[in-house]
mmCIF file of C-alpha atoms in Angstrom:
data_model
loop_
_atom_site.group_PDB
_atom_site.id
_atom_site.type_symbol
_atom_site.label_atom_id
_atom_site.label_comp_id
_atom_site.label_asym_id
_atom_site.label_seq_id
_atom_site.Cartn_x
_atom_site.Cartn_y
_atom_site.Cartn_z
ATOM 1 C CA UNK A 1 124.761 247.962 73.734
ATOM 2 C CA UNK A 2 123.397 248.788 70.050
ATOM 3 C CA UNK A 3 125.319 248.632 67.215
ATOM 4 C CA UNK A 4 125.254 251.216 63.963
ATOM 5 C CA UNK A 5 121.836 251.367 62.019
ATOM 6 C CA UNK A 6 121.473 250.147 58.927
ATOM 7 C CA UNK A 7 118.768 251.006 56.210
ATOM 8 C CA UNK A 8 116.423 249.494 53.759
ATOM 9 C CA UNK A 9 116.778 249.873 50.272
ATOM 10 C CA UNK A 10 114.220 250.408 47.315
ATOM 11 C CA UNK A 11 115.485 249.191 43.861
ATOM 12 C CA UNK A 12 113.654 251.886 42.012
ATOM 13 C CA UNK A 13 114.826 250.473 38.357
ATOM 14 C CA UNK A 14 116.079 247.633 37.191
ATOM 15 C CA UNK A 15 114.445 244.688 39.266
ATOM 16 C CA UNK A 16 114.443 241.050 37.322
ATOM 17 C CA UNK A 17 117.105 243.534 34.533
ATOM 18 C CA UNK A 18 120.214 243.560 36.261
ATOM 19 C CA UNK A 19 119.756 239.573 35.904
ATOM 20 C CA UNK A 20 120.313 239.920 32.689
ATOM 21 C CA UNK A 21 122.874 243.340 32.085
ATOM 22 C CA UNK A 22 119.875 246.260 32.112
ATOM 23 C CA UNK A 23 121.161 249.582 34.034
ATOM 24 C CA UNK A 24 119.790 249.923 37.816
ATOM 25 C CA UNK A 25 119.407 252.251 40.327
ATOM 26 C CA UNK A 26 119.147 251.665 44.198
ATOM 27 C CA UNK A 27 118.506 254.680 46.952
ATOM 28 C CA UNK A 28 118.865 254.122 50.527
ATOM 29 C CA UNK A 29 115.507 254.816 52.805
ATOM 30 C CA UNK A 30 116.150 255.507 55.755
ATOM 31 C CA UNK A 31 111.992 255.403 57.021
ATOM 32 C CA UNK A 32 112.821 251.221 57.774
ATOM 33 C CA UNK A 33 116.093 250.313 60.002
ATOM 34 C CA UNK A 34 117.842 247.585 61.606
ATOM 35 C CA UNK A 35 120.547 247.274 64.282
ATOM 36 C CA UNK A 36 122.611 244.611 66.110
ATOM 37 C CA UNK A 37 121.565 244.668 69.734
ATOM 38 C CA UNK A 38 123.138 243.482 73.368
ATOM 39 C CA UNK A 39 120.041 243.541 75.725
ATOM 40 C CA UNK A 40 118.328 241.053 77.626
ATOM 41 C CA UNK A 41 115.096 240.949 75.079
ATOM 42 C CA UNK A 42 113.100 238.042 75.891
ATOM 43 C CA UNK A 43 110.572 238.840 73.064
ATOM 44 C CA UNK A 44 109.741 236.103 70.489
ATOM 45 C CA UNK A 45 111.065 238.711 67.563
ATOM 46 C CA UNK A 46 114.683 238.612 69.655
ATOM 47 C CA UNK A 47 114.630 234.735 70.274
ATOM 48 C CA UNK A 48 113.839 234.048 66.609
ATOM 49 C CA UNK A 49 116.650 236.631 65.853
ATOM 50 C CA UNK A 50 118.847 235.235 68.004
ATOM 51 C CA UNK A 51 118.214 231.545 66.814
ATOM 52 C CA UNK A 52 118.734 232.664 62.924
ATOM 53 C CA UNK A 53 122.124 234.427 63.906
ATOM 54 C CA UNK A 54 123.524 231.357 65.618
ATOM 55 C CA UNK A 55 122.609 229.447 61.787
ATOM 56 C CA UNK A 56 123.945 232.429 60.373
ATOM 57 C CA UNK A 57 127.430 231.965 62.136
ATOM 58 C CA UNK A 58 127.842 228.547 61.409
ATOM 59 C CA UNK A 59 126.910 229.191 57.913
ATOM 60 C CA UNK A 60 129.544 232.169 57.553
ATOM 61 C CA UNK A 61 132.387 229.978 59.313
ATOM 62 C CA UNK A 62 131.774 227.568 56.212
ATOM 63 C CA UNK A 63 132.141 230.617 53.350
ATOM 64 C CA UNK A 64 135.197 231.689 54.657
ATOM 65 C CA UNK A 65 136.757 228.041 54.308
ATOM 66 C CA UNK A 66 135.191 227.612 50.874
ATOM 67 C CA UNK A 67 136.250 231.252 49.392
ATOM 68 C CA UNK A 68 139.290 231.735 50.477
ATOM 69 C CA UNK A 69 140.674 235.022 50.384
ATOM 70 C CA UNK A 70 137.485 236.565 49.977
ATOM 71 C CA UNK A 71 135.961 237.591 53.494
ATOM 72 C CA UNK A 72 137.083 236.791 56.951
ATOM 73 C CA UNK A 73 135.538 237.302 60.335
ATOM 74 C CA UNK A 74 136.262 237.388 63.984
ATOM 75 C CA UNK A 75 133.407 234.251 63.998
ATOM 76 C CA UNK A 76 134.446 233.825 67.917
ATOM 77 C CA UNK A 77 133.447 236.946 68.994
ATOM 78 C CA UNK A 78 130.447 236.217 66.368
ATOM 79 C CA UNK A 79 129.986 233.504 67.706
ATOM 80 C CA UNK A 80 130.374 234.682 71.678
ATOM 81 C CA UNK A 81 127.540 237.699 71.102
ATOM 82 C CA UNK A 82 125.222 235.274 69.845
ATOM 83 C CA UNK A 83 125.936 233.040 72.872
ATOM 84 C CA UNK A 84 124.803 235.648 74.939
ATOM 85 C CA UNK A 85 121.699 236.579 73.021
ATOM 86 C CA UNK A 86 122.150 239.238 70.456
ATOM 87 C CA UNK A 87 120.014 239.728 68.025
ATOM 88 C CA UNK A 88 118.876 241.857 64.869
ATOM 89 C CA UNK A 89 116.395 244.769 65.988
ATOM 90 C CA UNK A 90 114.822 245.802 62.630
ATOM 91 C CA UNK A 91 111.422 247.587 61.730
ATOM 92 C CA UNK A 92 111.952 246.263 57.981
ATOM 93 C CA UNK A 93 109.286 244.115 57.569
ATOM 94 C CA UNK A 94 110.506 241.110 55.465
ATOM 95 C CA UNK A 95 109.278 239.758 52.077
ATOM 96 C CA UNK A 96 108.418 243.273 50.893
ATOM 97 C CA UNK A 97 111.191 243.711 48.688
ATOM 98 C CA UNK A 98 113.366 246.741 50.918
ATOM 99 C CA UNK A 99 116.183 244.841 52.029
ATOM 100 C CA UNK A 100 115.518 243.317 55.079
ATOM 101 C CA UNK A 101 118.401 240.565 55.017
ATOM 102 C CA UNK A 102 120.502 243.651 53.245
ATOM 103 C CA UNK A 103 120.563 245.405 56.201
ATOM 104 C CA UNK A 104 121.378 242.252 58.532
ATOM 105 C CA UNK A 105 124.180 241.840 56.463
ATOM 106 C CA UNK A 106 125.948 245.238 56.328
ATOM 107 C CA UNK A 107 125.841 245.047 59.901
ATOM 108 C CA UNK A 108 127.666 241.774 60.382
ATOM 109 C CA UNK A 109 130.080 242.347 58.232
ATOM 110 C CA UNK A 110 130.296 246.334 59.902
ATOM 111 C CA UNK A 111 131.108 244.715 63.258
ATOM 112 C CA UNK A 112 132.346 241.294 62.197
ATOM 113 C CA UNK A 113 134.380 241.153 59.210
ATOM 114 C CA UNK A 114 138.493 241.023 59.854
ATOM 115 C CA UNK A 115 139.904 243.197 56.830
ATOM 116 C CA UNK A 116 137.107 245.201 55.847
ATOM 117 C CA UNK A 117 136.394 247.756 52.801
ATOM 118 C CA UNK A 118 135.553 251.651 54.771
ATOM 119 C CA UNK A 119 132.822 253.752 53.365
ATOM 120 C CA UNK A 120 135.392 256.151 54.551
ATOM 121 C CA UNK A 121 137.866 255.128 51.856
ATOM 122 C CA UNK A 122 138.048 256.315 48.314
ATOM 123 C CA UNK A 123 135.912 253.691 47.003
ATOM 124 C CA UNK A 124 137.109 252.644 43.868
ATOM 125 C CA UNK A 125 134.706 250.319 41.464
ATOM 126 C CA UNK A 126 137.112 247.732 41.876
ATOM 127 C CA UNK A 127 136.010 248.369 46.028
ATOM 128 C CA UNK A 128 132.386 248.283 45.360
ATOM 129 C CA UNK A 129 132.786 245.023 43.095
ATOM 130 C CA UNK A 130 134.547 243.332 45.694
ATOM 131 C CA UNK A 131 132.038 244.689 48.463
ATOM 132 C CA UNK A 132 129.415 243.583 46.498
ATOM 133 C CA UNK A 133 131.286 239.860 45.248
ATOM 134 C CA UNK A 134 131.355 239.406 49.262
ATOM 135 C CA UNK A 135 127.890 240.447 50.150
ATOM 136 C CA UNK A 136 126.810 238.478 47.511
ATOM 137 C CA UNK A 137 128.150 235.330 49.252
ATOM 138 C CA UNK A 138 127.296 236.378 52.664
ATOM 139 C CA UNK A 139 123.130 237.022 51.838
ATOM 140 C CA UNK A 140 122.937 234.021 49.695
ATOM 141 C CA UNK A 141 122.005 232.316 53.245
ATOM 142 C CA UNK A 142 119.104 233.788 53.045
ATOM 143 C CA UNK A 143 117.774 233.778 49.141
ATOM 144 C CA UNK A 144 119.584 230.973 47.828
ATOM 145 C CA UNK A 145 121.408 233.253 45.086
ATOM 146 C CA UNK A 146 121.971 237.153 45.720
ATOM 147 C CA UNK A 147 123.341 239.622 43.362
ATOM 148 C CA UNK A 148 124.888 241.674 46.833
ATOM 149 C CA UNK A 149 123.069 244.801 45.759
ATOM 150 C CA UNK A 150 120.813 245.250 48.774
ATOM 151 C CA UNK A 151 123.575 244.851 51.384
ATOM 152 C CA UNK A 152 126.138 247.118 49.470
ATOM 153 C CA UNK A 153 123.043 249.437 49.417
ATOM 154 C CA UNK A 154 122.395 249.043 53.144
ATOM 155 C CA UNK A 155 126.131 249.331 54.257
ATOM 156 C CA UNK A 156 127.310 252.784 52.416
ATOM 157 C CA UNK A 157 124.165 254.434 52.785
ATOM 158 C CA UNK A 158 124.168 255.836 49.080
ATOM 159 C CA UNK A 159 122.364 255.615 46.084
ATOM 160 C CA UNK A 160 124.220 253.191 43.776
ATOM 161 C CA UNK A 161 123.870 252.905 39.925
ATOM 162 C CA UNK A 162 124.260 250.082 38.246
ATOM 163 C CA UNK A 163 125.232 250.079 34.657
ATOM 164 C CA UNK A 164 126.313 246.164 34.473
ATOM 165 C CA UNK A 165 127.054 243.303 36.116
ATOM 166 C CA UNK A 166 130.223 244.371 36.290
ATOM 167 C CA UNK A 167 130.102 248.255 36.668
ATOM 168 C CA UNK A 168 128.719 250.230 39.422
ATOM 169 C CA UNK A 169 129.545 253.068 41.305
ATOM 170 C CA UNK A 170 127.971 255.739 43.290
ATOM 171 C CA UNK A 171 126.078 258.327 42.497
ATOM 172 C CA UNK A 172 123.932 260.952 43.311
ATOM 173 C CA UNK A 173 120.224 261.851 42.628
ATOM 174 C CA UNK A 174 118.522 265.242 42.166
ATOM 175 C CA UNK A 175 117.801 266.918 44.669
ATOM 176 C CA UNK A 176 114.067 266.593 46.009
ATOM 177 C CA UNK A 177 111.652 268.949 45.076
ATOM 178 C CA UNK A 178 109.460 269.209 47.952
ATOM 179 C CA UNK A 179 107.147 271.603 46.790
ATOM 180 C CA UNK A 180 106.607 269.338 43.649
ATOM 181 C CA UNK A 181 103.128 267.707 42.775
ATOM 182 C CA UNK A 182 104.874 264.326 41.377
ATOM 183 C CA UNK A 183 106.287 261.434 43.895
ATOM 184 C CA UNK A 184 107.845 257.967 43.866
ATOM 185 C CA UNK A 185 105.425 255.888 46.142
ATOM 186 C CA UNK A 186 105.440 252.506 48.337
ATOM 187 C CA UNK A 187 102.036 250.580 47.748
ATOM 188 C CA UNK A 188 101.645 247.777 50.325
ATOM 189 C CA UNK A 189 100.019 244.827 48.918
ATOM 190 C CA UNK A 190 99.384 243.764 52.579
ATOM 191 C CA UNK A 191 100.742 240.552 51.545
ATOM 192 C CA UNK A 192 104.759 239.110 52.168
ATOM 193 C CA UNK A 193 106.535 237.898 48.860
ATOM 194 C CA UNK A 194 109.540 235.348 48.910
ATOM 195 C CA UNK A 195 112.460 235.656 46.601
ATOM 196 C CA UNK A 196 113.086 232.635 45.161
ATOM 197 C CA UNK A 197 110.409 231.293 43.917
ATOM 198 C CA UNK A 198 110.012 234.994 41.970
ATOM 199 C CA UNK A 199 113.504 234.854 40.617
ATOM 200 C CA UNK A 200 112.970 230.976 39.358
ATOM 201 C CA UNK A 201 109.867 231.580 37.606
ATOM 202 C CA UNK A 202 112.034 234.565 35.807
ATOM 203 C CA UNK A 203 114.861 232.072 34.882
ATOM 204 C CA UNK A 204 112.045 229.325 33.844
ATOM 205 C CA UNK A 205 110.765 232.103 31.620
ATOM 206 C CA UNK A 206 113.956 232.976 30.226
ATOM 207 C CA UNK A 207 114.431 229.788 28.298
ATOM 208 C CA UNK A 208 111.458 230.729 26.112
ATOM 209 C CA UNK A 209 112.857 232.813 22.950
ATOM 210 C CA UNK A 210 109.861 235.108 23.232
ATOM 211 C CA UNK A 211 110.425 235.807 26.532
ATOM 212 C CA UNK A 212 113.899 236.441 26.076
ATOM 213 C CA UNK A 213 113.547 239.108 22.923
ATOM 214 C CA UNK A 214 110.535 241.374 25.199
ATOM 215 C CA UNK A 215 113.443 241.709 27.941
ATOM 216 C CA UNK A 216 116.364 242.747 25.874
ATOM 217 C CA UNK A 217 114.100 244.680 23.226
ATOM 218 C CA UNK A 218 111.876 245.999 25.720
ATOM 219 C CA UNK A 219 111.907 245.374 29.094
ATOM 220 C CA UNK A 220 115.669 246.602 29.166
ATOM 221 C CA UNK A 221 115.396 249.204 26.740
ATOM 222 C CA UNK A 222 112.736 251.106 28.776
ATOM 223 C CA UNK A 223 114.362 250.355 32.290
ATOM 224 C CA UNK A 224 117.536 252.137 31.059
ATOM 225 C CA UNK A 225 115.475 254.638 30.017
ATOM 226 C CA UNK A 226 113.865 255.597 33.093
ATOM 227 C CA UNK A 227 117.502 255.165 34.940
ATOM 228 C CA UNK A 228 119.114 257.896 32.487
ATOM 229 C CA UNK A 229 115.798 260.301 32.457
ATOM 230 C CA UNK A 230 115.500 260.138 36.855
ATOM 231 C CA UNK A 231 119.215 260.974 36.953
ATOM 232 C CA UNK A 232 119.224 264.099 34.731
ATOM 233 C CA UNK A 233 115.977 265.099 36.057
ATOM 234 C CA UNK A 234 114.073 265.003 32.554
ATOM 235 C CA UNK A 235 110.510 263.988 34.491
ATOM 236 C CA UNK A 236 108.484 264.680 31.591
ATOM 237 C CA UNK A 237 110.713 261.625 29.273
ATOM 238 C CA UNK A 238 110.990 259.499 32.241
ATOM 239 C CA UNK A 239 107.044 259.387 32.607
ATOM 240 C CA UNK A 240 106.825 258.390 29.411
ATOM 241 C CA UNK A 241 108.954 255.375 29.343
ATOM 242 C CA UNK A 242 107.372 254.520 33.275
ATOM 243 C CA UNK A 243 104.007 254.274 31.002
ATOM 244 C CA UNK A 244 105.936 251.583 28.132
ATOM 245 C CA UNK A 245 107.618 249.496 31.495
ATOM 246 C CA UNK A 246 104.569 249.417 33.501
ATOM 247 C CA UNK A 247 103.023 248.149 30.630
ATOM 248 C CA UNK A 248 105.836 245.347 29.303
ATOM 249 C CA UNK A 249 105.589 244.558 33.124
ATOM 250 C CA UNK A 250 101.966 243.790 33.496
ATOM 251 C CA UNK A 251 101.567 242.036 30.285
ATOM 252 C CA UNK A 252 104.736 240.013 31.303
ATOM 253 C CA UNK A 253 105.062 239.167 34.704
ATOM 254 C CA UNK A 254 101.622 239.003 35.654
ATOM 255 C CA UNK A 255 102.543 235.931 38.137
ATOM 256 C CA UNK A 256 104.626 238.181 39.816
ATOM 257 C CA UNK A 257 101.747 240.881 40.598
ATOM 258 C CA UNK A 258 99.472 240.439 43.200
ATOM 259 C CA UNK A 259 96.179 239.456 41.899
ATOM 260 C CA UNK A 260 94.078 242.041 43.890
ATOM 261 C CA UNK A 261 96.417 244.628 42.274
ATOM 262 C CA UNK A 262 96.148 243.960 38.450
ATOM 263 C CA UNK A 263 93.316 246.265 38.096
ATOM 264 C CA UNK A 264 94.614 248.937 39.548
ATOM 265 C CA UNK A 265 97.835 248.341 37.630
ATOM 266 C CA UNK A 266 95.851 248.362 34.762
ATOM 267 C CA UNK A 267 93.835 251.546 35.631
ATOM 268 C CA UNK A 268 97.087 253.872 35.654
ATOM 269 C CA UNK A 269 98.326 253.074 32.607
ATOM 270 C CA UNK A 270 94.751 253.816 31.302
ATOM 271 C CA UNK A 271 94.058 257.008 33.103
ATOM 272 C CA UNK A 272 98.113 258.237 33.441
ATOM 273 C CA UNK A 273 97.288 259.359 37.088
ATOM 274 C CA UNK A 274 99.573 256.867 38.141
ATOM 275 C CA UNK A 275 102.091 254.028 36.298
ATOM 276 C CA UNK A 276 102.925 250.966 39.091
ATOM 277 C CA UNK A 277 106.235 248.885 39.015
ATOM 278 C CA UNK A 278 107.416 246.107 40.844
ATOM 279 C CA UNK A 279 109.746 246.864 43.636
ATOM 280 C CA UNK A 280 112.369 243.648 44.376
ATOM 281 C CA UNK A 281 110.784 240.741 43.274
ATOM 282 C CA UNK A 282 107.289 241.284 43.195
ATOM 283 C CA UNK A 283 104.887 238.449 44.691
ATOM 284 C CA UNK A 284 104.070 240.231 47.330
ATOM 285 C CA UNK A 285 105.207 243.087 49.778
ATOM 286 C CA UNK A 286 105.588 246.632 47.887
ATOM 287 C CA UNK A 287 104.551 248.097 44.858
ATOM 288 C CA UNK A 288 106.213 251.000 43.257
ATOM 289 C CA UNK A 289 104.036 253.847 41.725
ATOM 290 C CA UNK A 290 104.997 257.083 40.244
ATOM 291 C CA UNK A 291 103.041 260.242 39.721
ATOM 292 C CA UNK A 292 102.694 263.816 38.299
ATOM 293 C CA UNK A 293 100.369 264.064 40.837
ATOM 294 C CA UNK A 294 99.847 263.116 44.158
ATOM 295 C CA UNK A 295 97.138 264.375 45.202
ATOM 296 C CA UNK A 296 95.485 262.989 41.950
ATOM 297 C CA UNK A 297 96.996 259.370 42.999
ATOM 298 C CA UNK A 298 95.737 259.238 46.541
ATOM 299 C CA UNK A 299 92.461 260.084 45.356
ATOM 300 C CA UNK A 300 92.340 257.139 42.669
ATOM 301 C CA UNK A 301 94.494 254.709 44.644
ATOM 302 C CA UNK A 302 91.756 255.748 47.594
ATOM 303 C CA UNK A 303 92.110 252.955 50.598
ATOM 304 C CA UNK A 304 95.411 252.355 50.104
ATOM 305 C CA UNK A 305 97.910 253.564 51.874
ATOM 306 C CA UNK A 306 100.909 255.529 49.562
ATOM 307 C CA UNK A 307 104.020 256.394 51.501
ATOM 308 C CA UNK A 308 106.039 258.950 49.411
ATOM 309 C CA UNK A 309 109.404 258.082 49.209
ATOM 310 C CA UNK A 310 110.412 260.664 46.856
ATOM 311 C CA UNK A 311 108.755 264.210 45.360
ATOM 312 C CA UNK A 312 109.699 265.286 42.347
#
């Protein structure tokens, strides 16, 4: 037996923002996947799977006490599947900032949760908010404090704009142009990255005034930016602000940028063949680039490997 797949995510804007209020944007991508599974796997990927679910049910029996009202599941048939070895079969590698507990979520609450919100419904933004208040709860297991973004991402399998805490809906994106020279990238740093530590840095940096102004007068300013200009398809505004962001970025959050990669970071904004960005939390795992021109890219970024998530 296999359950539904579920997909990564890339948070193409708005990473370390929608902390603070700035307008996101989150595509599925569909390349990395994850599914529940019934086999008899004796792998050490299945038994560590296994082991994490069986926390992960005793963890999720505890929310529904706590927040009551919120989310309830059928934890004994949870709890009976784990007893007989199911486990999460997923090629999304973890610490590289695509969702990899995201998807693991969406697919508990898919098969587990009592009363559940339909992507066949008409999904009001009072339906996402909840959706995303709930999957919020349910992935803070695994980063100590989650905004519910990837999950939501992960379990309606469409791009999802964020224009507050409080408002999001979904939308749609242009339609790729596969003939196009320009592309959104993935950049692995060959390294993992871990959430937290990222996200308390951030929060340690936030109590510095300085800090504080370059995210609202900056920062945010240009991330909303790129949000509006990538949905209304003006490329040739949108690589402008990409060149302001990646630049507030590297001067900002240099901690959160592998060291191997600030040079090359560096290089695009000097040369505009490419502009990088942090995709999730940075540390580690992916980097975001985006160019005019590919081909130009590849050849610059030459020994790295750029998967193309997206042609413009």
């Amino acid at each position: 037996m296999k359950g539904p797949l579920f997909y990564s995510k890339i948070l193409l804007f708005g990473e370390y923002g929608i902390i603070k209020d700035s307008k996101g944007l989150s595509i599925p991508y569909n390349f990395f996947k994850g599914a529940l599974k019934w086999d008899n796997d004796n792998s050490e990927m299945a038994q560590k799977s296994n082991k994490s679910l069986k926390a992960y049910a005793e963890y999720l029996k505890v929310l529904e006490m706590k927040e009551k009202g919120l989310v309830s599941f059928d934890i004994e048939a949870l709890e009976k599947d784990v007893a007989e070895g199911m486990y999460f079969d997923s090629s999304i590698p973890q610490g590289y900032g695509i969702g990899s507990s995201g998807a693991l979520v969406a697919a508990i609450y898919d098969r587990y949760a009592t009363d559940k919100i339909t992507v066949l419904e008409n999904l009001t933004r009072e339906k996402l908010l909840q959706l995303k208040k709930i999957f919020g709860k349910m992935e803070s297991f695994f980063h100590g404090k989650s905004s519910g973004l990837d999950p939501l991402n992960s379990y309606l399998s469409l791009p999802i704009l964020i224009n507050s805490k409080d408002n999001i809906e979904s939308t749609s994106i242009p339609s790729q142009n596969t003939e196009g020279k320009g592309a959104v990238f993935l950049l692995d740093s060959g390294m993992t990255g871990e959430t937290a530590p990222m996200v308390q840095l951030f929060m340690e940096n936030m109590k510095q005034e300085g800090f504080r102004n370059m995210i609202k007068n900056q920062f945010i300013k240009h991330t909303d930016a790129c949000v509006e200009d990538f949905l209304n398809g003006n490329v040739k505004s949108l690589f402008g602000n990409l060149k302001q962001l990646s630049h507030v970025v590297f001067d900002n959050f240099k901690p959160m940028i592998p060291s191997k990669f600030h040079q090359l970071w560096q290089k695009g904004i000097e040369t505009n063949d490419y502009y990088l960005k942090l995709c999730g939390s940075g540390g580690g795992g992916y980097i975001l680039g985006f160019t005019q021109d590919l081909e130009k890219a590849k050849k610059a970024l030459k020994g790295h490997n750029l998967e193309v998530v997206y042609n413009f």
